[in-house]
């Protein structure tokens, strides 16, 4: 099982990094031929950057449009951030003091994340207008994340595993010095679900994570009256058209 999970996580890491890199490169290349910032919009580049930062940190537009959904999203995302910070200890040695101090908050963050995910799943199943536009992939992502959260919470609170062995395994993966993974069925389930998430991430709707930075409705400056906006490909076409 140690060899199987080592190969699985190497493959999942390659797919995640390469897939995200290719997708971000595609986002960079796709032209934005129109000025379409959602108004009222910033008038400067600094203001546009600050607007994107507000979207990333506090989900500003979601708060204005649907406060119940905003609350669910904040519970999930904030809890996820705390969980990820808690998990940093498995990949570095020595562990910084700030990560050590964050460990209890990571436990509470995991519970907050699970509650938020169940609320988001219930919203998709209960509300008719949301259920109508919900596809299998939407439910799959939520169920996958719930499975990861619940299996992790069970290991933390009820069925404890050998965390020293888990850390040795992942540090060994990073240095190509493979170590034995603790023989724990629940740990196997948790790690398999995490690897599955890594494998599907670059091909799923979870790409809104990097995609928010490339949203023209958020990152564009509202200067359509002051400056004519031309996508690079359109500028080349216009230049060639005017040549004698």
PDB file of C-alpha atoms in Angstrom:
ATOM      1  CA  UNK A   1       0.000   0.000   0.000  1.00  0.00           C
ATOM      2  CA  UNK A   2       2.896   2.370   0.677  1.00  0.00           C
ATOM      3  CA  UNK A   3       4.193   1.929  -2.880  1.00  0.00           C
ATOM      4  CA  UNK A   4       0.696   2.252  -4.316  1.00  0.00           C
ATOM      5  CA  UNK A   5       0.026   5.541  -2.523  1.00  0.00           C
ATOM      6  CA  UNK A   6       3.494   6.863  -3.321  1.00  0.00           C
ATOM      7  CA  UNK A   7       2.932   6.312  -7.047  1.00  0.00           C
ATOM      8  CA  UNK A   8      -0.615   7.671  -6.772  1.00  0.00           C
ATOM      9  CA  UNK A   9       0.497  10.924  -5.147  1.00  0.00           C
ATOM     10  CA  UNK A  10       3.364  11.425  -7.595  1.00  0.00           C
ATOM     11  CA  UNK A  11       0.892  11.016 -10.479  1.00  0.00           C
ATOM     12  CA  UNK A  12      -1.718  13.244  -8.822  1.00  0.00           C
ATOM     13  CA  UNK A  13       0.860  15.980  -8.172  1.00  0.00           C
ATOM     14  CA  UNK A  14       2.049  15.915 -11.786  1.00  0.00           C
ATOM     15  CA  UNK A  15      -1.528  16.112 -13.094  1.00  0.00           C
ATOM     16  CA  UNK A  16      -2.428  18.920 -10.672  1.00  0.00           C
ATOM     17  CA  UNK A  17       0.635  21.077 -11.371  1.00  0.00           C
ATOM     18  CA  UNK A  18       0.721  20.490 -15.125  1.00  0.00           C
ATOM     19  CA  UNK A  19      -3.045  20.819 -15.502  1.00  0.00           C
ATOM     20  CA  UNK A  20      -3.209  24.060 -13.546  1.00  0.00           C
ATOM     21  CA  UNK A  21      -0.181  25.440 -15.388  1.00  0.00           C
ATOM     22  CA  UNK A  22      -1.716  24.709 -18.799  1.00  0.00           C
ATOM     23  CA  UNK A  23      -5.064  26.158 -17.748  1.00  0.00           C
ATOM     24  CA  UNK A  24      -3.524  29.361 -16.396  1.00  0.00           C
ATOM     25  CA  UNK A  25      -1.480  29.687 -19.596  1.00  0.00           C
ATOM     26  CA  UNK A  26      -4.719  29.350 -21.564  1.00  0.00           C
ATOM     27  CA  UNK A  27      -6.370  32.041 -19.431  1.00  0.00           C
ATOM     28  CA  UNK A  28      -3.429  34.351 -20.120  1.00  0.00           C
ATOM     29  CA  UNK A  29      -3.631  33.811 -23.900  1.00  0.00           C
ATOM     30  CA  UNK A  30      -7.408  34.215 -24.273  1.00  0.00           C
ATOM     31  CA  UNK A  31      -8.088  37.771 -25.527  1.00  0.00           C
ATOM     32  CA  UNK A  32     -10.523  40.135 -23.845  1.00  0.00           C
ATOM     33  CA  UNK A  33     -11.889  42.047 -26.850  1.00  0.00           C
ATOM     34  CA  UNK A  34     -14.443  44.058 -24.874  1.00  0.00           C
ATOM     35  CA  UNK A  35     -14.417  46.356 -21.887  1.00  0.00           C
ATOM     36  CA  UNK A  36     -16.907  44.618 -19.592  1.00  0.00           C
ATOM     37  CA  UNK A  37     -16.150  45.516 -15.960  1.00  0.00           C
ATOM     38  CA  UNK A  38     -19.200  45.253 -13.735  1.00  0.00           C
ATOM     39  CA  UNK A  39     -20.093  48.790 -12.692  1.00  0.00           C
ATOM     40  CA  UNK A  40     -19.516  50.661 -10.498  1.00  0.00           C
ATOM     41  CA  UNK A  41     -15.948  49.745 -11.353  1.00  0.00           C
ATOM     42  CA  UNK A  42     -12.519  51.108 -10.342  1.00  0.00           C
ATOM     43  CA  UNK A  43     -10.921  53.788 -12.496  1.00  0.00           C
ATOM     44  CA  UNK A  44      -7.300  52.748 -11.859  1.00  0.00           C
ATOM     45  CA  UNK A  45      -5.235  49.545 -12.053  1.00  0.00           C
ATOM     46  CA  UNK A  46      -4.638  49.713  -8.314  1.00  0.00           C
ATOM     47  CA  UNK A  47      -8.350  49.945  -7.701  1.00  0.00           C
ATOM     48  CA  UNK A  48      -9.003  46.958  -9.972  1.00  0.00           C
ATOM     49  CA  UNK A  49      -6.368  44.918  -8.121  1.00  0.00           C
ATOM     50  CA  UNK A  50      -7.974  45.855  -4.802  1.00  0.00           C
ATOM     51  CA  UNK A  51     -11.358  44.817  -6.172  1.00  0.00           C
ATOM     52  CA  UNK A  52     -10.023  41.368  -7.132  1.00  0.00           C
ATOM     53  CA  UNK A  53      -8.445  41.071  -3.677  1.00  0.00           C
ATOM     54  CA  UNK A  54     -11.819  41.791  -2.047  1.00  0.00           C
ATOM     55  CA  UNK A  55     -13.420  39.092  -4.184  1.00  0.00           C
ATOM     56  CA  UNK A  56     -10.769  36.573  -3.169  1.00  0.00           C
ATOM     57  CA  UNK A  57     -10.771  37.387   0.544  1.00  0.00           C
ATOM     58  CA  UNK A  58     -14.352  38.373   1.430  1.00  0.00           C
ATOM     59  CA  UNK A  59     -16.400  37.376  -1.672  1.00  0.00           C
ATOM     60  CA  UNK A  60     -17.731  40.909  -2.031  1.00  0.00           C
ATOM     61  CA  UNK A  61     -20.058  40.413  -5.006  1.00  0.00           C
ATOM     62  CA  UNK A  62     -21.525  37.235  -3.491  1.00  0.00           C
ATOM     63  CA  UNK A  63     -22.266  39.116  -0.255  1.00  0.00           C
ATOM     64  CA  UNK A  64     -24.166  41.769  -2.216  1.00  0.00           C
ATOM     65  CA  UNK A  65     -26.184  39.246  -4.220  1.00  0.00           C
ATOM     66  CA  UNK A  66     -26.975  36.406  -1.782  1.00  0.00           C
ATOM     67  CA  UNK A  67     -26.040  36.668   1.879  1.00  0.00           C
ATOM     68  CA  UNK A  68     -27.126  33.120   2.777  1.00  0.00           C
ATOM     69  CA  UNK A  69     -24.947  31.639   0.037  1.00  0.00           C
ATOM     70  CA  UNK A  70     -22.154  34.003   1.086  1.00  0.00           C
ATOM     71  CA  UNK A  71     -22.331  32.669   4.643  1.00  0.00           C
ATOM     72  CA  UNK A  72     -22.123  29.063   3.424  1.00  0.00           C
ATOM     73  CA  UNK A  73     -19.195  29.870   1.142  1.00  0.00           C
ATOM     74  CA  UNK A  74     -17.334  31.694   3.914  1.00  0.00           C
ATOM     75  CA  UNK A  75     -17.797  28.755   6.289  1.00  0.00           C
ATOM     76  CA  UNK A  76     -16.397  26.323   3.744  1.00  0.00           C
ATOM     77  CA  UNK A  77     -13.537  28.420   2.408  1.00  0.00           C
ATOM     78  CA  UNK A  78     -12.414  29.858   5.747  1.00  0.00           C
ATOM     79  CA  UNK A  79     -12.530  26.405   7.312  1.00  0.00           C
ATOM     80  CA  UNK A  80     -10.573  24.989   4.377  1.00  0.00           C
ATOM     81  CA  UNK A  81      -7.836  27.605   4.794  1.00  0.00           C
ATOM     82  CA  UNK A  82      -7.456  26.681   8.465  1.00  0.00           C
ATOM     83  CA  UNK A  83      -7.306  22.984   7.573  1.00  0.00           C
ATOM     84  CA  UNK A  84      -4.636  23.564   4.934  1.00  0.00           C
ATOM     85  CA  UNK A  85      -2.559  25.605   7.387  1.00  0.00           C
ATOM     86  CA  UNK A  86      -2.859  22.779   9.918  1.00  0.00           C
ATOM     87  CA  UNK A  87      -1.657  20.245   7.322  1.00  0.00           C
ATOM     88  CA  UNK A  88       1.522  22.203   6.550  1.00  0.00           C
ATOM     89  CA  UNK A  89       3.182  20.394   9.475  1.00  0.00           C
ATOM     90  CA  UNK A  90       3.208  17.167   7.462  1.00  0.00           C
ATOM     91  CA  UNK A  91       5.459  18.639   4.772  1.00  0.00           C
ATOM     92  CA  UNK A  92       8.103  20.631   6.650  1.00  0.00           C
ATOM     93  CA  UNK A  93      10.569  19.965   9.462  1.00  0.00           C
ATOM     94  CA  UNK A  94      11.076  21.749  11.778  1.00  0.00           C
ATOM     95  CA  UNK A  95       7.554  23.091  12.117  1.00  0.00           C
ATOM     96  CA  UNK A  96       7.379  26.894  12.569  1.00  0.00           C
ATOM     97  CA  UNK A  97       5.847  28.150  15.800  1.00  0.00           C
ATOM     98  CA  UNK A  98       2.989  29.878  13.950  1.00  0.00           C
ATOM     99  CA  UNK A  99       1.919  26.544  12.401  1.00  0.00           C
ATOM    100  CA  UNK A 100       2.083  24.855  15.801  1.00  0.00           C
ATOM    101  CA  UNK A 101      -0.109  27.565  17.333  1.00  0.00           C
ATOM    102  CA  UNK A 102      -2.646  27.162  14.500  1.00  0.00           C
ATOM    103  CA  UNK A 103      -3.218  23.429  15.122  1.00  0.00           C
ATOM    104  CA  UNK A 104      -6.310  23.758  17.396  1.00  0.00           C
ATOM    105  CA  UNK A 105      -7.883  26.273  15.013  1.00  0.00           C
ATOM    106  CA  UNK A 106      -7.391  23.773  12.182  1.00  0.00           C
ATOM    107  CA  UNK A 107      -9.578  21.260  14.039  1.00  0.00           C
ATOM    108  CA  UNK A 108     -12.392  23.798  14.416  1.00  0.00           C
ATOM    109  CA  UNK A 109     -11.835  24.836  10.806  1.00  0.00           C
ATOM    110  CA  UNK A 110     -12.411  21.246   9.680  1.00  0.00           C
ATOM    111  CA  UNK A 111     -15.782  21.136  11.436  1.00  0.00           C
ATOM    112  CA  UNK A 112     -16.708  24.535   9.987  1.00  0.00           C
ATOM    113  CA  UNK A 113     -15.736  23.328   6.517  1.00  0.00           C
ATOM    114  CA  UNK A 114     -17.888  20.188   6.804  1.00  0.00           C
ATOM    115  CA  UNK A 115     -20.933  22.167   8.004  1.00  0.00           C
ATOM    116  CA  UNK A 116     -20.527  24.627   5.128  1.00  0.00           C
ATOM    117  CA  UNK A 117     -20.242  21.797   2.596  1.00  0.00           C
ATOM    118  CA  UNK A 118     -23.370  20.045   3.866  1.00  0.00           C
ATOM    119  CA  UNK A 119     -25.265  23.333   3.667  1.00  0.00           C
ATOM    120  CA  UNK A 120     -24.076  23.884   0.096  1.00  0.00           C
ATOM    121  CA  UNK A 121     -25.081  20.319  -0.822  1.00  0.00           C
ATOM    122  CA  UNK A 122     -28.489  20.753   0.811  1.00  0.00           C
ATOM    123  CA  UNK A 123     -29.018  23.986  -1.102  1.00  0.00           C
ATOM    124  CA  UNK A 124     -28.447  22.174  -4.407  1.00  0.00           C
ATOM    125  CA  UNK A 125     -30.793  19.340  -3.464  1.00  0.00           C
ATOM    126  CA  UNK A 126     -33.615  21.297  -1.809  1.00  0.00           C
ATOM    127  CA  UNK A 127     -34.062  24.517  -3.808  1.00  0.00           C
ATOM    128  CA  UNK A 128     -35.891  23.665  -7.081  1.00  0.00           C
ATOM    129  CA  UNK A 129     -34.301  26.429  -9.168  1.00  0.00           C
ATOM    130  CA  UNK A 130     -30.801  25.424  -7.994  1.00  0.00           C
ATOM    131  CA  UNK A 131     -31.498  21.700  -8.390  1.00  0.00           C
ATOM    132  CA  UNK A 132     -32.576  22.358 -11.997  1.00  0.00           C
ATOM    133  CA  UNK A 133     -29.146  23.726 -12.963  1.00  0.00           C
ATOM    134  CA  UNK A 134     -27.153  21.244 -10.846  1.00  0.00           C
ATOM    135  CA  UNK A 135     -25.188  18.667 -12.804  1.00  0.00           C
ATOM    136  CA  UNK A 136     -23.600  15.396 -11.652  1.00  0.00           C
ATOM    137  CA  UNK A 137     -20.170  17.041 -11.500  1.00  0.00           C
ATOM    138  CA  UNK A 138     -21.465  19.686  -9.056  1.00  0.00           C
ATOM    139  CA  UNK A 139     -22.687  16.994  -6.673  1.00  0.00           C
ATOM    140  CA  UNK A 140     -19.552  14.898  -7.178  1.00  0.00           C
ATOM    141  CA  UNK A 141     -17.261  17.751  -6.122  1.00  0.00           C
ATOM    142  CA  UNK A 142     -19.295  18.438  -2.987  1.00  0.00           C
ATOM    143  CA  UNK A 143     -19.501  14.743  -2.040  1.00  0.00           C
ATOM    144  CA  UNK A 144     -15.766  14.338  -2.643  1.00  0.00           C
ATOM    145  CA  UNK A 145     -14.944  17.324  -0.422  1.00  0.00           C
ATOM    146  CA  UNK A 146     -17.372  16.105   2.252  1.00  0.00           C
ATOM    147  CA  UNK A 147     -15.717  12.683   2.163  1.00  0.00           C
ATOM    148  CA  UNK A 148     -12.289  14.254   2.642  1.00  0.00           C
ATOM    149  CA  UNK A 149     -13.510  16.445   5.497  1.00  0.00           C
ATOM    150  CA  UNK A 150     -15.433  13.715   7.310  1.00  0.00           C
ATOM    151  CA  UNK A 151     -12.669  11.109   7.055  1.00  0.00           C
ATOM    152  CA  UNK A 152     -10.155  13.672   8.324  1.00  0.00           C
ATOM    153  CA  UNK A 153     -12.423  14.696  11.209  1.00  0.00           C
ATOM    154  CA  UNK A 154     -12.923  11.047  12.201  1.00  0.00           C
ATOM    155  CA  UNK A 155      -9.164  10.520  12.368  1.00  0.00           C
ATOM    156  CA  UNK A 156      -8.681  13.637  14.470  1.00  0.00           C
ATOM    157  CA  UNK A 157     -11.514  13.067  16.931  1.00  0.00           C
ATOM    158  CA  UNK A 158     -12.278   9.335  17.058  1.00  0.00           C
ATOM    159  CA  UNK A 159     -10.103   6.886  15.091  1.00  0.00           C
ATOM    160  CA  UNK A 160      -6.594   8.244  15.626  1.00  0.00           C
ATOM    161  CA  UNK A 161      -3.805   7.328  13.240  1.00  0.00           C
ATOM    162  CA  UNK A 162      -0.006   7.418  13.466  1.00  0.00           C
ATOM    163  CA  UNK A 163       0.616  11.034  12.440  1.00  0.00           C
ATOM    164  CA  UNK A 164       4.369  10.648  12.905  1.00  0.00           C
ATOM    165  CA  UNK A 165       4.337   7.834  10.354  1.00  0.00           C
ATOM    166  CA  UNK A 166       2.161   9.903   8.018  1.00  0.00           C
ATOM    167  CA  UNK A 167       4.607  12.807   8.218  1.00  0.00           C
ATOM    168  CA  UNK A 168       7.571  10.500   7.595  1.00  0.00           C
ATOM    169  CA  UNK A 169       5.783   9.111   4.530  1.00  0.00           C
ATOM    170  CA  UNK A 170       5.181  12.521   2.952  1.00  0.00           C
ATOM    171  CA  UNK A 171       8.611  13.883   3.820  1.00  0.00           C
ATOM    172  CA  UNK A 172      10.018  10.748   2.210  1.00  0.00           C
ATOM    173  CA  UNK A 173       7.973  11.378  -0.937  1.00  0.00           C
ATOM    174  CA  UNK A 174       9.397  14.882  -1.187  1.00  0.00           C
ATOM    175  CA  UNK A 175      12.995  13.653  -0.873  1.00  0.00           C
ATOM    176  CA  UNK A 176      12.473  10.417  -2.880  1.00  0.00           C
ATOM    177  CA  UNK A 177      13.269   8.434   0.250  1.00  0.00           C
ATOM    178  CA  UNK A 178      10.111   6.375   0.521  1.00  0.00           C
ATOM    179  CA  UNK A 179       8.869   5.462   3.995  1.00  0.00           C
ATOM    180  CA  UNK A 180       6.176   3.046   5.101  1.00  0.00           C
ATOM    181  CA  UNK A 181       2.648   4.418   5.318  1.00  0.00           C
ATOM    182  CA  UNK A 182       0.774   3.482   8.524  1.00  0.00           C
ATOM    183  CA  UNK A 183      -1.648   0.605   7.966  1.00  0.00           C
ATOM    184  CA  UNK A 184      -4.914   2.395   8.663  1.00  0.00           C
ATOM    185  CA  UNK A 185      -8.018   1.802   6.474  1.00  0.00           C
ATOM    186  CA  UNK A 186      -9.519   5.199   7.284  1.00  0.00           C
ATOM    187  CA  UNK A 187      -6.227   6.901   6.409  1.00  0.00           C
ATOM    188  CA  UNK A 188      -6.231   5.025   3.089  1.00  0.00           C
ATOM    189  CA  UNK A 189      -9.736   6.327   2.351  1.00  0.00           C
ATOM    190  CA  UNK A 190      -8.766   9.886   3.279  1.00  0.00           C
ATOM    191  CA  UNK A 191      -5.617   9.891   1.139  1.00  0.00           C
ATOM    192  CA  UNK A 192      -7.366   8.229  -1.808  1.00  0.00           C
ATOM    193  CA  UNK A 193     -10.044  10.932  -1.781  1.00  0.00           C
ATOM    194  CA  UNK A 194      -7.401  13.679  -1.586  1.00  0.00           C
ATOM    195  CA  UNK A 195      -5.534  12.150  -4.553  1.00  0.00           C
ATOM    196  CA  UNK A 196      -8.816  11.930  -6.487  1.00  0.00           C
ATOM    197  CA  UNK A 197      -9.467  15.615  -5.836  1.00  0.00           C
ATOM    198  CA  UNK A 198      -5.962  16.486  -7.070  1.00  0.00           C
ATOM    199  CA  UNK A 199      -6.530  14.466 -10.249  1.00  0.00           C
ATOM    200  CA  UNK A 200      -9.888  16.047 -11.152  1.00  0.00           C
ATOM    201  CA  UNK A 201      -9.127  19.581  -9.979  1.00  0.00           C
ATOM    202  CA  UNK A 202      -7.635  20.885 -13.278  1.00  0.00           C
ATOM    203  CA  UNK A 203     -10.680  19.616 -15.207  1.00  0.00           C
ATOM    204  CA  UNK A 204     -13.473  20.726 -12.872  1.00  0.00           C
ATOM    205  CA  UNK A 205     -15.408  23.830 -11.902  1.00  0.00           C
ATOM    206  CA  UNK A 206     -12.974  24.220  -9.008  1.00  0.00           C
ATOM    207  CA  UNK A 207     -10.842  26.126 -11.510  1.00  0.00           C
ATOM    208  CA  UNK A 208     -12.619  29.245 -10.286  1.00  0.00           C
ATOM    209  CA  UNK A 209      -9.723  29.339  -7.788  1.00  0.00           C
ATOM    210  CA  UNK A 210      -7.217  30.678 -10.369  1.00  0.00           C
ATOM    211  CA  UNK A 211      -9.946  31.854 -12.726  1.00  0.00           C
ATOM    212  CA  UNK A 212     -11.104  34.712 -10.490  1.00  0.00           C
ATOM    213  CA  UNK A 213      -7.846  36.546 -11.212  1.00  0.00           C
ATOM    214  CA  UNK A 214      -8.598  36.492 -14.957  1.00  0.00           C
ATOM    215  CA  UNK A 215     -12.255  37.566 -14.804  1.00  0.00           C
ATOM    216  CA  UNK A 216     -12.634  40.658 -17.043  1.00  0.00           C
ATOM    217  CA  UNK A 217     -15.717  41.777 -15.123  1.00  0.00           C
ATOM    218  CA  UNK A 218     -13.501  42.131 -12.046  1.00  0.00           C
ATOM    219  CA  UNK A 219      -9.945  42.891 -13.187  1.00  0.00           C
ATOM    220  CA  UNK A 220     -10.671  45.519 -15.844  1.00  0.00           C
ATOM    221  CA  UNK A 221     -10.482  49.264 -15.292  1.00  0.00           C
ATOM    222  CA  UNK A 222     -13.563  51.304 -16.177  1.00  0.00           C
ATOM    223  CA  UNK A 223     -11.840  53.641 -18.624  1.00  0.00           C
ATOM    224  CA  UNK A 224     -13.763  52.850 -21.806  1.00  0.00           C
ATOM    225  CA  UNK A 225     -14.530  56.548 -22.379  1.00  0.00           C
ATOM    226  CA  UNK A 226     -10.931  57.658 -21.817  1.00  0.00           C
ATOM    227  CA  UNK A 227      -9.070  54.927 -23.705  1.00  0.00           C
ATOM    228  CA  UNK A 228      -9.957  52.686 -26.595  1.00  0.00           C
ATOM    229  CA  UNK A 229      -9.598  49.055 -25.600  1.00  0.00           C
ATOM    230  CA  UNK A 230      -8.005  46.747 -28.159  1.00  0.00           C
ATOM    231  CA  UNK A 231      -7.124  43.109 -27.590  1.00  0.00           C
ATOM    232  CA  UNK A 232      -3.584  42.316 -28.850  1.00  0.00           C
ATOM    233  CA  UNK A 233      -4.886  40.258 -31.774  1.00  0.00           C
ATOM    234  CA  UNK A 234      -7.312  43.030 -32.769  1.00  0.00           C
ATOM    235  CA  UNK A 235      -4.551  45.641 -32.647  1.00  0.00           C
ATOM    236  CA  UNK A 236      -2.411  43.562 -35.037  1.00  0.00           C
ATOM    237  CA  UNK A 237      -5.355  43.079 -37.379  1.00  0.00           C
ATOM    238  CA  UNK A 238      -6.117  46.795 -37.422  1.00  0.00           C
ATOM    239  CA  UNK A 239      -2.490  47.684 -38.012  1.00  0.00           C
ATOM    240  CA  UNK A 240      -2.289  45.319 -40.998  1.00  0.00           C
ATOM    241  CA  UNK A 241      -5.568  46.635 -42.385  1.00  0.00           C
ATOM    242  CA  UNK A 242      -4.336  50.217 -42.435  1.00  0.00           C
ATOM    243  CA  UNK A 243      -1.019  49.398 -44.117  1.00  0.00           C
ATOM    244  CA  UNK A 244      -0.837  50.519 -47.803  1.00  0.00           C
TER     245      UNK A 244
END
